[in-house]
Amino acid sequence: KKVSRLKGKYRIGPHNHDVLSIIFGSLLGDAHGENRQMGTGTRITFYQESSHVEYMLYVHKLLCGLGYCNPKVPVIETRLGTGGKVRKTVRFSTWTYTSLNWIHELWYINGIKCVPNCINAYLTPLALAIWIMDDGSKVGKSLKFSTNSFVYKDCLKLVNALNENFGIKSSIQSAGAGNQYIIYVLKESMDKLREIVNPYMVKNMRYKID
């Protein structure tokens, strides 16, 4: 069944805090914002490898239930990656909204994704859980965020936000390549992190914090 929808310029905000938490948490990971229709609107595209399909369906269900995307369930797609390697991925996008333009302006400078100065205001428990599920990895008894695409000052904003918002201690370490960094949550803060994000974690993503 074809879904009728308003043009982006007729869709208005403000957007509720859960929606903003999902968007901001996802943009800290693999999601990206895209200006469309000659600057008349922005959409957010969510992307993961097929092994994380349960997580993608969770995000899709949340946004679909709030009217932000096509209700058609995302499917696993196959494409050729670097070196001819076959990759299976899952992706979907929100509708295009002019009322999301401010998010694109916050997150992108000359087409490069950067962490907004106001990240503290949007790094909620839900946003943190989304960030972990999207871009976090278990490392021993701790957790790391693959923040390779962000410059050092952006990683510093995130470390400060984790501490100021939740009292979670973390450190910035080199990713082994020039100007690439990874954020590690200290083991002493893992119990606190689990308590904060547990209500929002998808079952097959809990291994990242266990």
PDB file of C-alpha atoms in Angstrom:
ATOM      1  CA  LYS A   1       0.000   0.000   0.000  1.00  0.00           C
ATOM      2  CA  LYS A   2       1.379   3.373  -1.005  1.00  0.00           C
ATOM      3  CA  VAL A   3       1.858   5.757   1.909  1.00  0.00           C
ATOM      4  CA  SER A   4       0.756   9.328   1.254  1.00  0.00           C
ATOM      5  CA  ARG A   5       2.879  11.995   2.893  1.00  0.00           C
ATOM      6  CA  LEU A   6       3.281  15.727   3.005  1.00  0.00           C
ATOM      7  CA  LYS A   7       6.091  17.466   1.204  1.00  0.00           C
ATOM      8  CA  GLY A   8       9.043  18.254   3.461  1.00  0.00           C
ATOM      9  CA  LYS A   9       8.350  21.983   3.518  1.00  0.00           C
ATOM     10  CA  TYR A  10       4.915  21.340   5.050  1.00  0.00           C
ATOM     11  CA  ARG A  11       6.169  19.130   7.866  1.00  0.00           C
ATOM     12  CA  ILE A  12       6.865  21.000  11.074  1.00  0.00           C
ATOM     13  CA  GLY A  13       8.437  20.401  14.468  1.00  0.00           C
ATOM     14  CA  PRO A  14       9.261  20.589  17.223  1.00  0.00           C
ATOM     15  CA  HIS A  15      10.352  16.970  17.542  1.00  0.00           C
ATOM     16  CA  ASN A  16       9.984  15.169  20.853  1.00  0.00           C
ATOM     17  CA  HIS A  17      13.026  14.331  22.918  1.00  0.00           C
ATOM     18  CA  ASP A  18      12.958  10.597  22.171  1.00  0.00           C
ATOM     19  CA  VAL A  19      13.155  11.306  18.440  1.00  0.00           C
ATOM     20  CA  LEU A  20      16.057  13.690  18.970  1.00  0.00           C
ATOM     21  CA  SER A  21      17.782  11.127  21.214  1.00  0.00           C
ATOM     22  CA  ILE A  22      17.496   8.476  18.493  1.00  0.00           C
ATOM     23  CA  ILE A  23      18.790  10.849  15.818  1.00  0.00           C
ATOM     24  CA  PHE A  24      21.665  12.302  17.846  1.00  0.00           C
ATOM     25  CA  GLY A  25      22.724   8.895  19.191  1.00  0.00           C
ATOM     26  CA  SER A  26      22.673   7.440  15.677  1.00  0.00           C
ATOM     27  CA  LEU A  27      24.612  10.346  14.182  1.00  0.00           C
ATOM     28  CA  LEU A  28      27.372   9.632  16.694  1.00  0.00           C
ATOM     29  CA  GLY A  29      27.616   6.293  14.897  1.00  0.00           C
ATOM     30  CA  ASP A  30      26.997   5.300  11.289  1.00  0.00           C
ATOM     31  CA  ALA A  31      23.867   7.334  10.513  1.00  0.00           C
ATOM     32  CA  HIS A  32      24.148  10.433   8.352  1.00  0.00           C
ATOM     33  CA  GLY A  33      22.077  13.500   7.603  1.00  0.00           C
ATOM     34  CA  GLU A  34      21.342  14.542   4.054  1.00  0.00           C
ATOM     35  CA  ASN A  35      20.021  17.851   2.713  1.00  0.00           C
ATOM     36  CA  ARG A  36      17.554  17.083  -0.059  1.00  0.00           C
ATOM     37  CA  GLN A  37      15.313  18.786  -2.597  1.00  0.00           C
ATOM     38  CA  MET A  38      17.558  21.797  -3.156  1.00  0.00           C
ATOM     39  CA  GLY A  39      17.846  22.590   0.530  1.00  0.00           C
ATOM     40  CA  THR A  40      14.137  22.346   1.337  1.00  0.00           C
ATOM     41  CA  GLY A  41      14.543  19.506   3.796  1.00  0.00           C
ATOM     42  CA  THR A  42      16.773  17.023   5.609  1.00  0.00           C
ATOM     43  CA  ARG A  43      16.454  13.293   6.063  1.00  0.00           C
ATOM     44  CA  ILE A  44      18.417  10.974   8.350  1.00  0.00           C
ATOM     45  CA  THR A  45      19.650   7.658   6.953  1.00  0.00           C
ATOM     46  CA  PHE A  46      20.367   4.749   9.297  1.00  0.00           C
ATOM     47  CA  TYR A  47      22.811   2.046   8.204  1.00  0.00           C
ATOM     48  CA  GLN A  48      24.235  -1.140   9.716  1.00  0.00           C
ATOM     49  CA  GLU A  49      25.728  -4.459   8.691  1.00  0.00           C
ATOM     50  CA  SER A  50      23.144  -7.255   8.447  1.00  0.00           C
ATOM     51  CA  SER A  51      24.414  -8.851  11.670  1.00  0.00           C
ATOM     52  CA  HIS A  52      22.767  -5.916  13.464  1.00  0.00           C
ATOM     53  CA  VAL A  53      19.387  -6.293  11.762  1.00  0.00           C
ATOM     54  CA  GLU A  54      17.522  -6.671  15.078  1.00  0.00           C
ATOM     55  CA  TYR A  55      18.872  -3.314  16.204  1.00  0.00           C
ATOM     56  CA  MET A  56      17.911  -1.668  12.901  1.00  0.00           C
ATOM     57  CA  LEU A  57      14.380  -3.053  13.173  1.00  0.00           C
ATOM     58  CA  TYR A  58      14.194  -1.679  16.727  1.00  0.00           C
ATOM     59  CA  VAL A  59      15.147   1.832  15.577  1.00  0.00           C
ATOM     60  CA  HIS A  60      12.811   1.588  12.590  1.00  0.00           C
ATOM     61  CA  LYS A  61       9.912   0.514  14.813  1.00  0.00           C
ATOM     62  CA  LEU A  62      10.505   3.444  17.178  1.00  0.00           C
ATOM     63  CA  LEU A  63      10.609   6.019  14.383  1.00  0.00           C
ATOM     64  CA  CYS A  64       7.816   4.443  12.355  1.00  0.00           C
ATOM     65  CA  GLY A  65       5.563   4.435  15.413  1.00  0.00           C
ATOM     66  CA  LEU A  66       6.115   8.177  15.692  1.00  0.00           C
ATOM     67  CA  GLY A  67       5.389   8.741  12.004  1.00  0.00           C
ATOM     68  CA  TYR A  68       8.939   9.544  10.901  1.00  0.00           C
ATOM     69  CA  CYS A  69       9.513   6.930   8.215  1.00  0.00           C
ATOM     70  CA  ASN A  70       7.906   4.524   5.789  1.00  0.00           C
ATOM     71  CA  PRO A  71       6.287   1.616   7.682  1.00  0.00           C
ATOM     72  CA  LYS A  72       7.764  -0.850   5.176  1.00  0.00           C
ATOM     73  CA  VAL A  73      10.169  -3.049   7.134  1.00  0.00           C
ATOM     74  CA  PRO A  74      13.830  -2.645   6.036  1.00  0.00           C
ATOM     75  CA  VAL A  75      15.291  -5.687   4.294  1.00  0.00           C
ATOM     76  CA  ILE A  76      18.835  -7.013   4.053  1.00  0.00           C
ATOM     77  CA  GLU A  77      20.546  -5.845   0.869  1.00  0.00           C
ATOM     78  CA  THR A  78      23.627  -7.330  -0.780  1.00  0.00           C
ATOM     79  CA  ARG A  79      26.271  -5.192  -2.462  1.00  0.00           C
ATOM     80  CA  LEU A  80      29.919  -5.350  -3.437  1.00  0.00           C
ATOM     81  CA  GLY A  81      32.292  -3.631  -1.054  1.00  0.00           C
ATOM     82  CA  THR A  82      35.982  -2.814  -1.235  1.00  0.00           C
ATOM     83  CA  GLY A  83      37.996  -5.392  -3.163  1.00  0.00           C
ATOM     84  CA  GLY A  84      34.871  -7.085  -4.482  1.00  0.00           C
ATOM     85  CA  LYS A  85      33.880  -8.358  -1.039  1.00  0.00           C
ATOM     86  CA  VAL A  86      30.162  -9.103  -0.731  1.00  0.00           C
ATOM     87  CA  ARG A  87      28.541  -7.084   2.058  1.00  0.00           C
ATOM     88  CA  LYS A  88      25.068  -7.496   3.496  1.00  0.00           C
ATOM     89  CA  THR A  89      23.586  -4.331   4.939  1.00  0.00           C
ATOM     90  CA  VAL A  90      20.357  -2.889   6.301  1.00  0.00           C
ATOM     91  CA  ARG A  91      19.359   0.736   5.808  1.00  0.00           C
ATOM     92  CA  PHE A  92      16.358   3.024   5.917  1.00  0.00           C
ATOM     93  CA  SER A  93      15.710   6.757   5.983  1.00  0.00           C
ATOM     94  CA  THR A  94      13.308   9.125   7.663  1.00  0.00           C
ATOM     95  CA  TRP A  95      10.960  11.251   5.632  1.00  0.00           C
ATOM     96  CA  THR A  96      12.414  14.595   4.582  1.00  0.00           C
ATOM     97  CA  TYR A  97      11.651  17.455   6.982  1.00  0.00           C
ATOM     98  CA  THR A  98      12.546  21.132   6.830  1.00  0.00           C
ATOM     99  CA  SER A  99      12.299  21.003  10.616  1.00  0.00           C
ATOM    100  CA  LEU A 100      15.365  18.720  10.647  1.00  0.00           C
ATOM    101  CA  ASN A 101      17.511  21.270   8.792  1.00  0.00           C
ATOM    102  CA  TRP A 102      18.831  22.663  12.073  1.00  0.00           C
ATOM    103  CA  ILE A 103      20.201  19.209  12.932  1.00  0.00           C
ATOM    104  CA  HIS A 104      22.085  19.052   9.637  1.00  0.00           C
ATOM    105  CA  GLU A 105      23.480  22.537  10.298  1.00  0.00           C
ATOM    106  CA  LEU A 106      24.623  21.474  13.778  1.00  0.00           C
ATOM    107  CA  TRP A 107      26.289  18.263  12.641  1.00  0.00           C
ATOM    108  CA  TYR A 108      27.897  19.194   9.323  1.00  0.00           C
ATOM    109  CA  ILE A 109      30.562  21.781   8.544  1.00  0.00           C
ATOM    110  CA  ASN A 110      31.515  21.969   4.863  1.00  0.00           C
ATOM    111  CA  GLY A 111      30.021  18.514   4.381  1.00  0.00           C
ATOM    112  CA  ILE A 112      32.031  16.903   7.203  1.00  0.00           C
ATOM    113  CA  LYS A 113      30.227  15.395  10.193  1.00  0.00           C
ATOM    114  CA  CYS A 114      31.283  17.000  13.484  1.00  0.00           C
ATOM    115  CA  VAL A 115      30.063  16.676  17.071  1.00  0.00           C
ATOM    116  CA  PRO A 116      27.860  19.680  17.966  1.00  0.00           C
ATOM    117  CA  ASN A 117      28.916  21.937  20.828  1.00  0.00           C
ATOM    118  CA  CYS A 118      25.487  21.333  22.395  1.00  0.00           C
ATOM    119  CA  ILE A 119      25.859  17.525  22.475  1.00  0.00           C
ATOM    120  CA  ASN A 120      25.382  17.502  26.274  1.00  0.00           C
ATOM    121  CA  ALA A 121      21.768  18.619  25.847  1.00  0.00           C
ATOM    122  CA  TYR A 122      20.953  15.641  23.624  1.00  0.00           C
ATOM    123  CA  LEU A 123      23.108  12.853  25.083  1.00  0.00           C
ATOM    124  CA  THR A 124      20.266  11.273  27.051  1.00  0.00           C
ATOM    125  CA  PRO A 125      20.211   7.688  28.384  1.00  0.00           C
ATOM    126  CA  LEU A 126      18.365   6.634  25.201  1.00  0.00           C
ATOM    127  CA  ALA A 127      20.865   8.463  22.974  1.00  0.00           C
ATOM    128  CA  LEU A 128      23.740   6.803  24.836  1.00  0.00           C
ATOM    129  CA  ALA A 129      22.164   3.358  24.369  1.00  0.00           C
ATOM    130  CA  ILE A 130      21.654   4.039  20.654  1.00  0.00           C
ATOM    131  CA  TRP A 131      25.283   5.162  20.335  1.00  0.00           C
ATOM    132  CA  ILE A 132      26.490   1.979  22.044  1.00  0.00           C
ATOM    133  CA  MET A 133      24.340  -0.304  19.888  1.00  0.00           C
ATOM    134  CA  ASP A 134      25.301   1.583  16.739  1.00  0.00           C
ATOM    135  CA  ASP A 135      29.018   2.077  17.238  1.00  0.00           C
ATOM    136  CA  GLY A 136      30.167   0.511  20.501  1.00  0.00           C
ATOM    137  CA  SER A 137      32.328  -2.611  20.878  1.00  0.00           C
ATOM    138  CA  LYS A 138      33.086  -4.823  23.861  1.00  0.00           C
ATOM    139  CA  VAL A 139      36.754  -4.725  24.880  1.00  0.00           C
ATOM    140  CA  GLY A 140      37.537  -7.120  27.713  1.00  0.00           C
ATOM    141  CA  LYS A 141      35.460  -5.889  30.648  1.00  0.00           C
ATOM    142  CA  SER A 142      35.024  -2.466  29.130  1.00  0.00           C
ATOM    143  CA  LEU A 143      33.617  -0.737  26.050  1.00  0.00           C
ATOM    144  CA  LYS A 144      34.988   1.361  23.225  1.00  0.00           C
ATOM    145  CA  PHE A 145      33.356   3.746  20.770  1.00  0.00           C
ATOM    146  CA  SER A 146      34.738   3.739  17.228  1.00  0.00           C
ATOM    147  CA  THR A 147      34.954   7.504  16.912  1.00  0.00           C
ATOM    148  CA  ASN A 148      37.565   7.312  14.117  1.00  0.00           C
ATOM    149  CA  SER A 149      35.671   9.755  11.916  1.00  0.00           C
ATOM    150  CA  PHE A 150      35.748  12.521  14.538  1.00  0.00           C
ATOM    151  CA  VAL A 151      38.696  14.818  15.222  1.00  0.00           C
ATOM    152  CA  TYR A 152      40.265  14.986  18.685  1.00  0.00           C
ATOM    153  CA  LYS A 153      38.300  18.046  19.839  1.00  0.00           C
ATOM    154  CA  ASP A 154      35.052  16.257  18.950  1.00  0.00           C
ATOM    155  CA  CYS A 155      36.082  13.208  20.964  1.00  0.00           C
ATOM    156  CA  LEU A 156      36.903  15.527  23.853  1.00  0.00           C
ATOM    157  CA  LYS A 157      33.362  16.954  23.714  1.00  0.00           C
ATOM    158  CA  LEU A 158      32.015  13.417  24.015  1.00  0.00           C
ATOM    159  CA  VAL A 159      34.299  12.442  26.893  1.00  0.00           C
ATOM    160  CA  ASN A 160      33.223  15.593  28.747  1.00  0.00           C
ATOM    161  CA  ALA A 161      29.541  14.939  28.001  1.00  0.00           C
ATOM    162  CA  LEU A 162      29.764  11.364  29.313  1.00  0.00           C
ATOM    163  CA  ASN A 163      31.289  12.659  32.535  1.00  0.00           C
ATOM    164  CA  GLU A 164      29.039  15.691  33.001  1.00  0.00           C
ATOM    165  CA  ASN A 165      25.768  13.973  32.083  1.00  0.00           C
ATOM    166  CA  PHE A 166      26.287  10.569  33.688  1.00  0.00           C
ATOM    167  CA  GLY A 167      29.497  10.573  35.729  1.00  0.00           C
ATOM    168  CA  ILE A 168      30.952   8.045  33.270  1.00  0.00           C
ATOM    169  CA  LYS A 169      34.737   8.207  33.025  1.00  0.00           C
ATOM    170  CA  SER A 170      36.381   7.576  29.666  1.00  0.00           C
ATOM    171  CA  SER A 171      39.614   8.240  27.806  1.00  0.00           C
ATOM    172  CA  ILE A 172      40.676   9.108  24.268  1.00  0.00           C
ATOM    173  CA  GLN A 173      43.267   6.893  22.607  1.00  0.00           C
ATOM    174  CA  SER A 174      44.822   6.790  19.165  1.00  0.00           C
ATOM    175  CA  ALA A 175      43.145   4.456  16.679  1.00  0.00           C
ATOM    176  CA  GLY A 176      46.554   3.725  15.154  1.00  0.00           C
ATOM    177  CA  ALA A 177      46.112   6.021  12.170  1.00  0.00           C
ATOM    178  CA  GLY A 178      46.767   9.715  11.764  1.00  0.00           C
ATOM    179  CA  ASN A 179      44.146  11.937  13.425  1.00  0.00           C
ATOM    180  CA  GLN A 180      41.878   9.008  14.271  1.00  0.00           C
ATOM    181  CA  TYR A 181      40.764   8.359  17.833  1.00  0.00           C
ATOM    182  CA  ILE A 182      38.767   5.870  19.882  1.00  0.00           C
ATOM    183  CA  ILE A 183      36.968   6.542  23.158  1.00  0.00           C
ATOM    184  CA  TYR A 184      37.310   3.887  25.878  1.00  0.00           C
ATOM    185  CA  VAL A 185      34.959   3.726  28.863  1.00  0.00           C
ATOM    186  CA  LEU A 186      36.941   2.987  32.010  1.00  0.00           C
ATOM    187  CA  LYS A 187      36.140  -0.321  33.734  1.00  0.00           C
ATOM    188  CA  GLU A 188      35.252   1.516  36.926  1.00  0.00           C
ATOM    189  CA  SER A 189      32.344   3.201  35.099  1.00  0.00           C
ATOM    190  CA  MET A 190      30.860   0.126  33.440  1.00  0.00           C
ATOM    191  CA  ASP A 191      28.400  -0.693  36.242  1.00  0.00           C
ATOM    192  CA  LYS A 192      27.046   2.838  36.092  1.00  0.00           C
ATOM    193  CA  LEU A 193      26.808   2.692  32.292  1.00  0.00           C
ATOM    194  CA  ARG A 194      24.893  -0.616  32.405  1.00  0.00           C
ATOM    195  CA  GLU A 195      22.407   0.792  34.890  1.00  0.00           C
ATOM    196  CA  ILE A 196      21.771   3.821  32.651  1.00  0.00           C
ATOM    197  CA  VAL A 197      21.313   2.084  29.290  1.00  0.00           C
ATOM    198  CA  ASN A 198      19.889  -1.341  30.228  1.00  0.00           C
ATOM    199  CA  PRO A 199      16.229  -0.322  29.743  1.00  0.00           C
ATOM    200  CA  TYR A 200      16.922   0.583  26.107  1.00  0.00           C
ATOM    201  CA  MET A 201      19.290  -2.150  24.946  1.00  0.00           C
ATOM    202  CA  VAL A 202      18.115  -4.637  22.310  1.00  0.00           C
ATOM    203  CA  LYS A 203      18.586  -8.223  23.516  1.00  0.00           C
ATOM    204  CA  ASN A 204      21.235  -9.209  20.967  1.00  0.00           C
ATOM    205  CA  MET A 205      23.215  -6.036  21.711  1.00  0.00           C
ATOM    206  CA  ARG A 206      23.527  -6.584  25.449  1.00  0.00           C
ATOM    207  CA  TYR A 207      26.769  -8.480  24.944  1.00  0.00           C
ATOM    208  CA  LYS A 208      28.437  -5.119  24.334  1.00  0.00           C
ATOM    209  CA  ILE A 209      27.949  -4.090  27.960  1.00  0.00           C
ATOM    210  CA  ASP A 210      27.899  -7.479  29.752  1.00  0.00           C
TER     211      ASP A 210
END
